[in-house]
XYZ file of C-alpha atoms in Angstrom:
617
model
C -98.429 -67.157 -73.995
C -96.316 -69.255 -75.655
C -94.870 -70.029 -78.421
C -95.745 -73.667 -78.858
C -98.926 -72.417 -78.398
C -99.682 -69.201 -79.994
C -96.750 -69.948 -83.374
C -96.641 -73.714 -83.662
C -96.615 -73.164 -87.446
C -94.220 -69.702 -87.529
C -91.006 -72.088 -87.332
C -89.606 -70.423 -90.088
C -90.612 -66.512 -88.844
C -89.360 -67.816 -85.719
C -85.741 -68.939 -86.899
C -85.237 -65.726 -88.666
C -86.545 -63.739 -85.276
C -83.646 -65.604 -82.884
C -80.901 -64.821 -85.396
C -82.109 -61.108 -85.634
C -82.232 -61.229 -81.965
C -78.906 -61.824 -81.707
C -77.846 -59.736 -84.071
C -78.878 -56.421 -82.059
C -77.071 -57.952 -79.673
C -74.001 -58.367 -81.483
C -74.884 -54.161 -83.069
C -74.959 -53.401 -78.962
C -71.658 -54.369 -78.415
C -69.961 -52.801 -81.550
C -71.969 -50.340 -80.574
C -69.599 -50.187 -77.034
C -67.801 -50.817 -77.916
C -66.851 -48.079 -80.378
C -67.888 -46.330 -77.360
C -64.672 -47.453 -75.108
C -62.182 -47.176 -78.126
C -63.528 -42.812 -78.420
C -63.576 -43.017 -74.151
C -59.388 -43.463 -74.747
C -58.542 -41.321 -78.002
C -60.640 -38.472 -75.563
C -58.944 -39.645 -72.129
C -55.438 -39.112 -74.741
C -56.063 -35.932 -76.141
C -56.969 -34.432 -72.393
C -53.758 -36.023 -71.151
C -52.333 -34.545 -74.160
C -53.342 -30.877 -73.787
C -52.443 -30.935 -70.025
C -49.095 -31.899 -70.712
C -49.322 -29.456 -73.577
C -49.712 -26.465 -70.822
C -47.470 -27.350 -68.146
C -44.817 -25.637 -67.772
C -40.899 -26.860 -68.559
C -38.502 -27.093 -65.397
C -35.791 -25.707 -65.037
C -37.264 -23.193 -67.370
C -38.441 -18.997 -67.306
C -42.202 -19.856 -67.128
C -41.846 -21.948 -64.244
C -41.144 -19.558 -62.097
C -44.767 -17.748 -63.504
C -46.566 -20.535 -61.367
C -45.534 -18.688 -57.949
C -48.821 -16.585 -58.351
C -52.344 -18.131 -57.867
C -53.954 -17.634 -61.264
C -51.274 -19.129 -62.339
C -50.804 -21.962 -59.886
C -55.201 -21.780 -60.713
C -54.161 -23.043 -64.461
C -51.791 -25.404 -63.165
C -54.416 -27.313 -60.872
C -56.648 -26.850 -63.522
C -54.002 -29.062 -66.072
C -54.237 -31.785 -62.824
C -57.946 -31.918 -63.127
C -58.232 -32.741 -65.872
C -55.538 -35.118 -65.725
C -57.952 -37.186 -63.613
C -60.838 -36.121 -65.564
C -59.169 -37.827 -68.764
C -58.659 -41.012 -66.031
C -62.098 -40.975 -65.612
C -62.285 -41.462 -69.475
C -60.416 -44.590 -69.187
C -62.023 -46.089 -66.046
C -65.010 -46.049 -67.944
C -63.586 -47.821 -71.357
C -61.956 -50.833 -69.035
C -65.328 -51.051 -67.245
C -67.632 -51.214 -70.563
C -64.542 -52.978 -72.338
C -64.325 -56.167 -69.461
C -68.198 -55.837 -67.219
C -70.365 -55.532 -70.920
C -68.442 -56.212 -74.233
C -66.430 -59.358 -72.719
C -69.230 -60.100 -71.289
C -71.660 -60.014 -74.120
C -69.730 -61.747 -76.409
C -68.914 -64.480 -74.037
C -73.214 -64.753 -73.931
C -73.405 -64.098 -77.640
C -71.212 -66.844 -78.521
C -73.275 -69.514 -75.333
C -76.432 -68.120 -77.275
C -75.948 -69.169 -80.682
C -74.892 -72.258 -79.246
C -78.407 -73.014 -77.119
C -80.360 -71.690 -80.687
C -78.913 -73.859 -82.603
C -79.573 -76.799 -80.807
C -83.114 -76.574 -80.471
C -84.328 -75.203 -83.666
C -82.107 -78.527 -84.636
C -84.490 -80.873 -81.919
C -87.334 -78.807 -83.584
C -86.157 -79.992 -86.892
C -85.907 -82.894 -85.841
C -89.080 -83.816 -85.024
C -90.268 -82.374 -88.143
C -88.182 -84.083 -90.407
C -89.976 -87.336 -87.809
C -93.842 -86.140 -88.424
C -93.524 -85.588 -92.594
C -91.935 -89.424 -91.552
C -94.644 -90.246 -90.043
C -96.849 -89.043 -92.673
C -95.803 -90.384 -95.210
C -95.607 -93.660 -94.506
C -99.442 -93.145 -93.572
C -99.779 -92.251 -97.250
C -97.799 -95.442 -98.628
C -100.609 -97.487 -96.834
C -103.340 -95.915 -97.642
C -102.736 -96.009 -101.308
C -101.656 -100.020 -100.650
C -105.575 -100.049 -98.724
C -105.866 -98.031 -101.829
C -104.838 -100.064 -104.003
C -106.190 -103.635 -102.883
C -109.769 -103.043 -102.589
C -110.015 -101.794 -106.641
C -108.514 -105.140 -107.021
C -111.109 -106.871 -104.828
C -113.156 -105.645 -106.639
C -112.348 -106.322 -109.901
C -111.709 -109.518 -108.793
C -115.217 -110.302 -107.598
C -116.511 -109.128 -110.520
C -114.405 -112.063 -112.726
C -115.910 -114.336 -110.477
C -119.112 -112.822 -110.491
C -118.833 -113.121 -114.755
C -117.338 -116.336 -114.465
C -120.410 -117.908 -112.473
C -122.680 -116.492 -114.733
C -121.106 -117.605 -117.785
C -122.403 -121.166 -119.202
C -119.516 -121.586 -121.466
C -117.004 -121.572 -118.450
C -115.854 -124.799 -117.347
C -116.151 -125.149 -113.126
C -112.318 -125.251 -113.157
C -111.913 -121.737 -113.515
C -115.019 -120.348 -111.974
C -113.327 -122.428 -108.629
C -109.555 -120.531 -110.169
C -111.757 -116.748 -110.168
C -113.679 -117.537 -106.727
C -110.666 -117.799 -104.889
C -108.649 -114.906 -106.770
C -110.936 -113.035 -105.668
C -111.576 -114.095 -101.980
C -106.852 -113.737 -102.573
C -107.308 -110.569 -103.564
C -110.705 -109.651 -100.922
C -107.910 -110.757 -98.232
C -105.681 -108.393 -98.707
C -107.627 -106.310 -98.981
C -108.784 -106.757 -94.957
C -105.080 -106.729 -94.384
C -103.673 -103.400 -96.294
C -107.297 -101.975 -93.940
C -105.702 -103.380 -90.974
C -101.879 -102.373 -91.960
C -103.314 -98.689 -93.373
C -105.707 -98.018 -89.673
C -102.998 -99.340 -87.389
C -100.411 -96.492 -89.098
C -103.266 -93.933 -89.496
C -104.144 -94.418 -85.212
C -99.503 -93.557 -85.166
C -100.088 -91.282 -87.368
C -102.186 -89.356 -85.659
C -100.749 -90.153 -82.115
C -97.243 -88.584 -83.317
C -99.275 -85.418 -85.161
C -100.644 -84.099 -81.458
C -97.486 -84.933 -80.088
C -95.446 -83.749 -82.329
C -98.033 -80.093 -82.180
C -99.050 -80.958 -78.357
C -95.205 -81.850 -77.016
C -92.550 -81.723 -78.397
C -92.653 -78.168 -80.832
C -94.425 -76.249 -77.661
C -91.555 -77.754 -75.389
C -89.584 -76.885 -78.526
C -90.339 -73.007 -79.351
C -90.554 -71.978 -75.392
C -87.241 -72.659 -74.629
C -86.561 -70.781 -77.915
C -89.326 -68.118 -75.984
C -87.596 -68.398 -72.482
C -84.065 -68.013 -74.590
C -85.387 -65.392 -76.259
C -86.628 -63.185 -73.285
C -82.411 -63.993 -71.475
C -81.089 -62.469 -74.512
C -83.434 -59.477 -74.456
C -82.917 -58.785 -70.914
C -79.454 -59.565 -70.815
C -79.658 -55.961 -73.011
C -81.753 -54.793 -70.659
C -79.105 -55.128 -68.486
C -76.187 -54.538 -69.878
C -77.326 -51.109 -70.198
C -78.406 -50.501 -67.212
C -74.325 -51.194 -66.151
C -73.520 -48.738 -69.540
C -75.082 -45.961 -67.784
C -73.803 -47.291 -64.633
C -70.808 -46.838 -65.525
C -71.098 -43.712 -66.843
C -72.794 -42.062 -63.510
C -69.744 -44.139 -60.999
C -66.965 -42.050 -62.930
C -70.116 -38.779 -62.109
C -68.726 -37.427 -58.083
C -65.165 -38.564 -59.573
C -65.710 -36.130 -62.337
C -67.270 -33.887 -59.860
C -64.144 -33.739 -57.383
C -62.274 -32.705 -60.192
C -64.257 -29.858 -61.172
C -64.214 -28.752 -57.199
C -60.639 -28.378 -57.606
C -61.177 -26.120 -60.623
C -63.471 -24.856 -59.239
C -61.853 -24.622 -55.568
C -58.590 -23.694 -57.285
C -60.087 -20.148 -59.559
C -61.158 -18.673 -55.627
C -57.604 -19.485 -54.287
C -56.841 -16.805 -57.124
C -55.811 -13.675 -55.300
C -55.366 -10.610 -57.137
C -53.687 -8.621 -53.509
C -50.688 -11.698 -53.598
C -50.108 -12.228 -57.544
C -49.601 -8.031 -57.500
C -47.199 -8.416 -54.643
C -44.982 -10.936 -56.304
C -44.783 -9.395 -59.134
C -43.288 -6.034 -56.464
C -41.096 -8.465 -55.637
C -40.138 -9.914 -58.805
C -39.744 -6.299 -60.907
C -38.800 -4.299 -57.938
C -35.820 -2.869 -58.485
C -34.470 -0.575 -55.160
C -33.806 3.028 -56.961
C -35.185 5.587 -56.274
C -37.080 8.097 -58.371
C -35.424 11.219 -59.593
C -35.226 14.407 -58.372
C -37.176 17.286 -59.742
C -35.061 18.930 -62.131
C -34.522 22.597 -60.913
C -34.764 25.624 -63.265
C -32.258 27.118 -65.613
C -31.500 30.400 -65.129
C -29.628 30.463 -69.023
C -29.326 34.994 -67.862
C -26.774 34.026 -66.258
C -23.640 33.690 -67.870
C -22.686 30.790 -66.977
C -23.084 29.392 -63.715
C -25.986 27.185 -63.659
C -27.607 25.707 -60.621
C -29.631 21.988 -61.752
C -30.522 19.118 -59.634
C -28.465 16.432 -58.035
C -30.209 13.504 -59.274
C -31.811 15.220 -62.587
C -30.033 14.098 -65.996
C -29.904 17.808 -67.079
C -27.065 17.950 -64.928
C -24.755 15.038 -65.998
C -26.357 17.540 -69.312
C -25.132 20.580 -68.020
C -21.650 19.841 -67.167
C -21.146 17.890 -70.766
C -21.672 20.514 -72.860
C -19.712 23.351 -70.837
C -16.287 20.969 -69.922
C -16.755 19.892 -74.096
C -16.736 23.730 -75.253
C -13.805 24.775 -72.337
C -11.872 21.825 -73.392
C -11.465 22.972 -77.106
C -13.579 20.977 -79.537
C -14.368 21.748 -82.855
C -17.831 20.808 -82.662
C -20.547 20.532 -79.045
C -22.063 17.906 -78.274
C -25.497 17.110 -76.942
C -26.571 14.223 -74.973
C -25.870 11.111 -76.649
C -29.215 9.472 -76.459
C -30.676 12.728 -77.915
C -26.798 12.655 -80.700
C -28.522 10.701 -83.452
C -30.393 8.194 -81.639
C -27.370 5.922 -80.527
C -27.919 5.327 -76.876
C -31.546 5.879 -77.122
C -31.534 2.654 -79.745
C -28.752 0.556 -77.482
C -31.555 1.043 -74.284
C -34.468 0.727 -76.253
C -36.369 -1.830 -78.223
C -40.015 -2.257 -79.339
C -41.323 -4.241 -76.946
C -44.664 -2.508 -77.943
C -46.602 -3.521 -81.228
C -46.792 -1.179 -84.117
C -50.022 0.614 -84.934
C -51.611 -1.247 -87.204
C -51.762 0.769 -91.073
C -54.860 3.066 -91.850
C -57.251 1.239 -93.650
C -57.377 4.607 -96.385
C -54.523 5.731 -97.517
C -56.108 9.890 -96.339
C -53.835 11.151 -93.891
C -56.920 12.015 -91.723
C -57.290 7.769 -90.836
C -53.778 7.486 -89.547
C -53.807 6.686 -86.109
C -51.829 9.111 -84.148
C -51.549 7.891 -80.934
C -49.381 4.273 -80.784
C -47.367 2.145 -78.328
C -43.278 3.697 -79.074
C -40.342 1.743 -78.702
C -39.064 2.838 -75.456
C -38.920 2.009 -71.958
C -39.468 3.410 -68.548
C -38.001 6.689 -68.173
C -36.356 5.987 -64.583
C -35.206 3.270 -65.167
C -33.232 4.856 -67.962
C -32.134 8.104 -65.360
C -30.419 5.394 -63.176
C -28.757 3.754 -65.637
C -27.396 6.912 -67.050
C -25.766 8.318 -63.698
C -24.230 4.940 -63.404
C -22.500 5.426 -66.032
C -21.823 8.628 -65.426
C -20.494 7.679 -62.134
C -17.147 5.666 -63.721
C -16.163 4.744 -67.691
C -15.966 1.110 -66.638
C -19.081 0.365 -66.799
C -20.131 1.294 -69.864
C -17.788 -1.265 -71.074
C -20.444 -3.738 -68.798
C -22.301 -2.515 -70.601
C -21.591 -3.360 -74.282
C -20.874 -6.768 -72.671
C -24.811 -6.974 -71.485
C -25.906 -5.581 -75.037
C -23.981 -8.513 -76.958
C -24.874 -11.154 -74.355
C -21.978 -11.275 -72.244
C -21.398 -13.968 -69.632
C -23.913 -12.607 -65.796
C -21.194 -11.537 -63.781
C -20.825 -13.233 -60.258
C -22.632 -11.438 -57.989
C -25.268 -10.195 -60.301
C -24.008 -6.985 -60.408
C -26.256 -6.578 -63.232
C -28.406 -6.753 -62.174
C -31.146 -3.173 -60.150
C -30.387 -3.270 -56.743
C -33.128 -5.104 -54.471
C -33.638 -7.616 -57.394
C -30.270 -8.524 -56.506
C -30.983 -8.870 -53.051
C -33.167 -11.544 -54.480
C -30.812 -13.544 -55.813
C -28.222 -12.849 -53.436
C -30.437 -14.333 -50.098
C -31.640 -17.569 -53.333
C -27.922 -17.821 -53.695
C -27.456 -17.581 -49.681
C -29.517 -20.061 -49.168
C -28.881 -22.650 -51.864
C -25.626 -23.250 -49.889
C -26.414 -23.237 -47.059
C -28.676 -26.589 -48.057
C -25.469 -28.104 -49.768
C -23.687 -26.967 -46.369
C -26.255 -28.883 -44.262
C -25.970 -31.624 -46.555
C -22.673 -32.141 -47.197
C -22.736 -31.472 -42.299
C -25.665 -34.629 -42.522
C -23.219 -36.966 -44.191
C -19.863 -35.504 -42.379
C -21.930 -37.239 -39.118
C -23.447 -40.661 -40.770
C -19.684 -40.922 -41.645
C -18.105 -40.327 -38.329
C -20.799 -42.780 -36.556
C -21.075 -45.113 -39.168
C -16.718 -44.791 -38.254
C -16.793 -44.838 -34.420
C -18.851 -48.298 -35.930
C -15.608 -49.725 -37.152
C -14.221 -48.748 -34.167
C -16.191 -50.332 -31.566
C -16.704 -53.462 -34.348
C -14.320 -54.085 -36.439
C -14.439 -57.540 -37.667
C -17.763 -54.756 -39.959
C -15.066 -52.818 -41.234
C -11.483 -51.289 -41.642
C -12.121 -46.968 -40.188
C -9.019 -45.931 -41.622
C -11.298 -46.859 -45.067
C -13.657 -43.357 -44.346
C -9.866 -41.317 -43.264
C -10.016 -40.334 -46.715
C -13.860 -40.034 -47.799
C -14.118 -37.769 -43.965
C -11.634 -35.039 -45.411
C -13.053 -34.610 -48.436
C -16.639 -34.265 -47.357
C -14.380 -31.829 -44.952
C -13.001 -30.057 -47.676
C -16.156 -29.810 -49.487
C -17.762 -27.742 -46.343
C -14.812 -25.372 -45.914
C -15.381 -24.486 -49.724
C -19.419 -23.909 -49.146
C -19.043 -22.478 -46.302
C -15.987 -19.591 -48.269
C -18.607 -19.768 -51.192
C -21.719 -18.645 -48.426
C -19.201 -16.183 -47.004
C -18.586 -14.257 -50.201
C -22.020 -14.670 -50.575
C -23.476 -13.064 -48.015
C -20.531 -10.318 -47.636
C -22.031 -9.216 -51.093
C -25.845 -9.702 -49.533
C -24.706 -7.696 -47.110
C -23.018 -4.660 -49.179
C -27.003 -4.710 -50.924
C -29.127 -4.488 -47.773
C -27.146 -1.962 -46.377
C -27.243 -0.234 -49.456
C -31.166 -0.311 -50.812
C -32.852 3.224 -50.748
C -35.069 2.343 -46.995
C -31.841 2.127 -45.259
C -31.776 4.901 -43.695
C -27.075 7.222 -43.870
C -25.885 5.176 -41.039
C -26.126 1.549 -42.594
C -25.316 3.439 -46.254
C -22.293 4.916 -44.808
C -21.131 1.554 -42.583
C -21.630 0.259 -46.870
C -19.291 2.127 -48.555
C -16.910 1.942 -45.094
C -17.349 -2.354 -46.047
C -16.532 -0.964 -49.838
C -12.983 -0.107 -48.366
C -11.863 -3.094 -46.455
C -13.461 -6.050 -49.067
C -11.549 -5.411 -51.947
C -13.523 -6.349 -55.120
C -14.233 -10.326 -55.645
C -15.419 -10.278 -59.008
C -14.560 -7.089 -61.972
C -13.891 -3.999 -62.077
C -18.162 -3.605 -63.799
C -19.533 -5.402 -60.471
C -17.837 -2.645 -58.863
C -18.540 0.483 -60.391
C -22.023 -0.574 -61.040
C -21.721 -0.965 -56.983
C -20.791 2.976 -56.079
C -23.914 4.192 -56.393
C -25.958 1.735 -56.256
C -29.664 3.883 -55.186
C -28.760 5.864 -59.012
C -28.240 10.037 -58.151
C -24.883 12.042 -57.536
C -23.797 12.530 -54.224
C -21.847 15.384 -53.343
C -18.679 12.786 -51.568
C -18.856 10.971 -54.514
C -18.157 12.519 -57.485
C -16.952 15.993 -56.819
C -17.360 18.653 -60.142
C -14.243 18.297 -62.135
C -14.053 14.747 -61.382
C -18.489 14.737 -63.190
C -16.827 17.620 -66.108
C -13.805 14.791 -67.152
C -15.930 11.618 -66.754
C -18.485 13.309 -68.486
C -16.494 14.049 -71.449
C -14.779 11.188 -71.476
C -18.302 8.962 -71.375
C -19.225 11.452 -74.279
C -16.083 10.128 -76.129
C -17.189 6.699 -75.548
C -20.502 7.356 -77.374
C -17.985 9.376 -80.373
C -15.807 6.062 -81.022
C -18.703 4.159 -82.235
C -19.735 5.592 -85.413
C -23.403 5.552 -86.500
C -25.131 2.236 -88.205
C -24.953 2.603 -92.101
C -27.755 3.138 -94.227
C -28.961 -0.516 -95.281
C -31.081 1.386 -97.760
C -34.036 3.429 -98.441
C -37.732 3.459 -97.320
C -41.298 5.275 -99.132
C -43.376 6.551 -96.142
C -47.267 5.238 -97.096
C -49.021 6.660 -94.672
C -48.179 9.657 -92.516
C -47.121 8.467 -88.809
C -47.163 11.022 -85.918
C -43.740 9.418 -84.246
C -45.048 11.397 -80.954
C -43.401 9.105 -77.733
C -39.257 8.870 -77.009
C -37.953 6.561 -79.569
C -40.279 7.561 -82.590
C -39.705 10.013 -85.336
C -42.044 11.328 -87.628
C -42.910 10.884 -91.342
C -44.623 12.544 -93.912
C -46.917 10.319 -96.661
C -44.582 9.918 -99.558
C -41.044 11.051 -98.378
C -38.377 8.611 -98.721
C -35.754 8.190 -96.050
C -33.047 6.039 -95.384
C -33.660 2.959 -93.784
C -30.631 1.987 -90.954
C -31.431 -0.980 -89.008
C -34.143 -3.628 -90.540
C -37.531 -4.970 -88.301
C -35.877 -7.271 -86.342
C -39.688 -9.353 -85.490
C -40.974 -6.630 -83.730
C -42.730 -3.900 -85.508
C -40.779 -1.668 -86.227
C -38.570 0.075 -88.358
C -35.447 2.373 -87.715
C -35.265 4.794 -89.700
C -32.863 8.029 -90.314
C -33.866 11.371 -91.866
C -30.941 13.509 -91.203
C -27.602 13.234 -89.398
C -29.512 14.585 -86.245
C -33.178 12.775 -86.912
C -33.642 8.902 -87.015
C -36.083 6.609 -84.899
C -38.656 3.925 -85.313
C -41.406 3.680 -87.939
C -44.640 0.861 -88.028
C -42.678 -1.783 -90.814
C -46.321 -1.248 -91.964
C -46.699 1.845 -92.536
C -43.306 2.031 -94.847
C -42.522 0.502 -98.210
C -38.850 -0.661 -97.540
C -35.825 -1.051 -100.861
C -32.551 -2.912 -99.314
C -29.160 -1.851 -100.913
C -28.543 -5.513 -101.668
C -24.183 -4.533 -101.546
C -24.923 -2.819 -98.146
C -23.604 -5.003 -94.958
C -25.900 -6.478 -93.147
C -28.138 -6.289 -95.541
C -30.666 -8.942 -96.046
C -32.332 -9.322 -100.355
C -36.103 -7.616 -100.830
C -38.335 -9.347 -101.744
């Protein structure tokens, strides 16, 4: 099977076919190039996605990644980054091994094709020239033969005419002979040219054209083979990264299998454990007795009951309720709508309203402990208000619960010990260098290191003093945790007496009752009464929040949880604090009734002239 024998007369079609083959090759190169661009774009998007969800350094989010589930997610992000790298490898290999190589091959193929078809056209032109020479000699031979016949006929006519002279007859005879000779010469020339043309034509159709077409066929077959090899390379380059991609996916699976819910639960305990003891049982208050009531040392009713009785006997003109009952002042201070409000009902009918919303309240245990701490000494109220205003964190972390404070102090002590070790290593290095200078004065002046050595020693001393201070606070906190014995508690109390406070009165007073409960040693009855009165006066000094507008209830809401208030559809009440973005609005019905309702349940009309109110649109 050869194009030279089978397609000897399809020169133009072969030219079109080979050009189509080059076009197919260029189309394939374009396809691979666009694939490489897609791979690069995909890899870039994967890297950006991985980077987007990476935890920010030195942020609270970075602390969350100590949980195994978050570590697994972080491992997934890292594996996806490596996964993206493999797609970049695919793009690079396809560019270098397919696109660049085929582009170079196409240029060579075009030159080779051009050369072959140039030889073919040259052969065609040669055979056409030979054909024209043959036709010309043939026509000349034909013309000479006709002229010879006419000359012969004329001679015969003249020879038969008796009136023609002998000279004219001889002339005609000579003319006829000359024409016959010319015809013979033309015949010989025509025969020679015909033989030559036949030879050239045989060479053209059986030698030149088959050779040229064979070369074109080989060129075309090499192009087809090259495309096949490139397609195979295309697949192999993709297949080469599959094991690495498989390892990335295996890493993700391994990260998923490393998730330990028990470990995460333990980490949550370590992160959020306060160290407080739960409040004790509330004892029965017998109102049949005149005035003497017995209450639990750990209960809220202790402080509330004694505060009430002290207020009555103290000559107050008006009895006061416990601060978080009276107008919800303290509740608004200690609670914020952390839980999302319930969605509005699908219909306006009261029966369609869900009655189980998540109310803006916190756990009661930390509240009770905080109230008890507040009742222990008056300066704690100021500390609480500084926290409300977002004041600076105390140096000894006294604003934290005991367990969290212990962790922070332990972390600080570890950091200081590392700094001390670092400074000591530096001091040792300077000392060794000084010894070298002493032994070899030409290397340097030993006295030049004295200043640096003194500076490092001074830094070590400062860090040690700082570490001792934090270790003292740490020992104090560890001695007061609920898991410690009573002896450790007493030693911790003695430590308080022996070591004067180093930060501020707020921190000292808060630490005076680390477990959040009352003891007879710390607060006697008379002291509790006076402090309770002071505590209530502290909140009396703060005026109730002014109304900044009104609102109309669109649906009925039953405030069953602490911190919320019930409203009836169509009821109009005062707004004292607008929605801060958490979905809850604080309202007041009268002097002693205020609380939170879902913002979606009411229509708010803010007073433009109210202080701090925003224009409602």
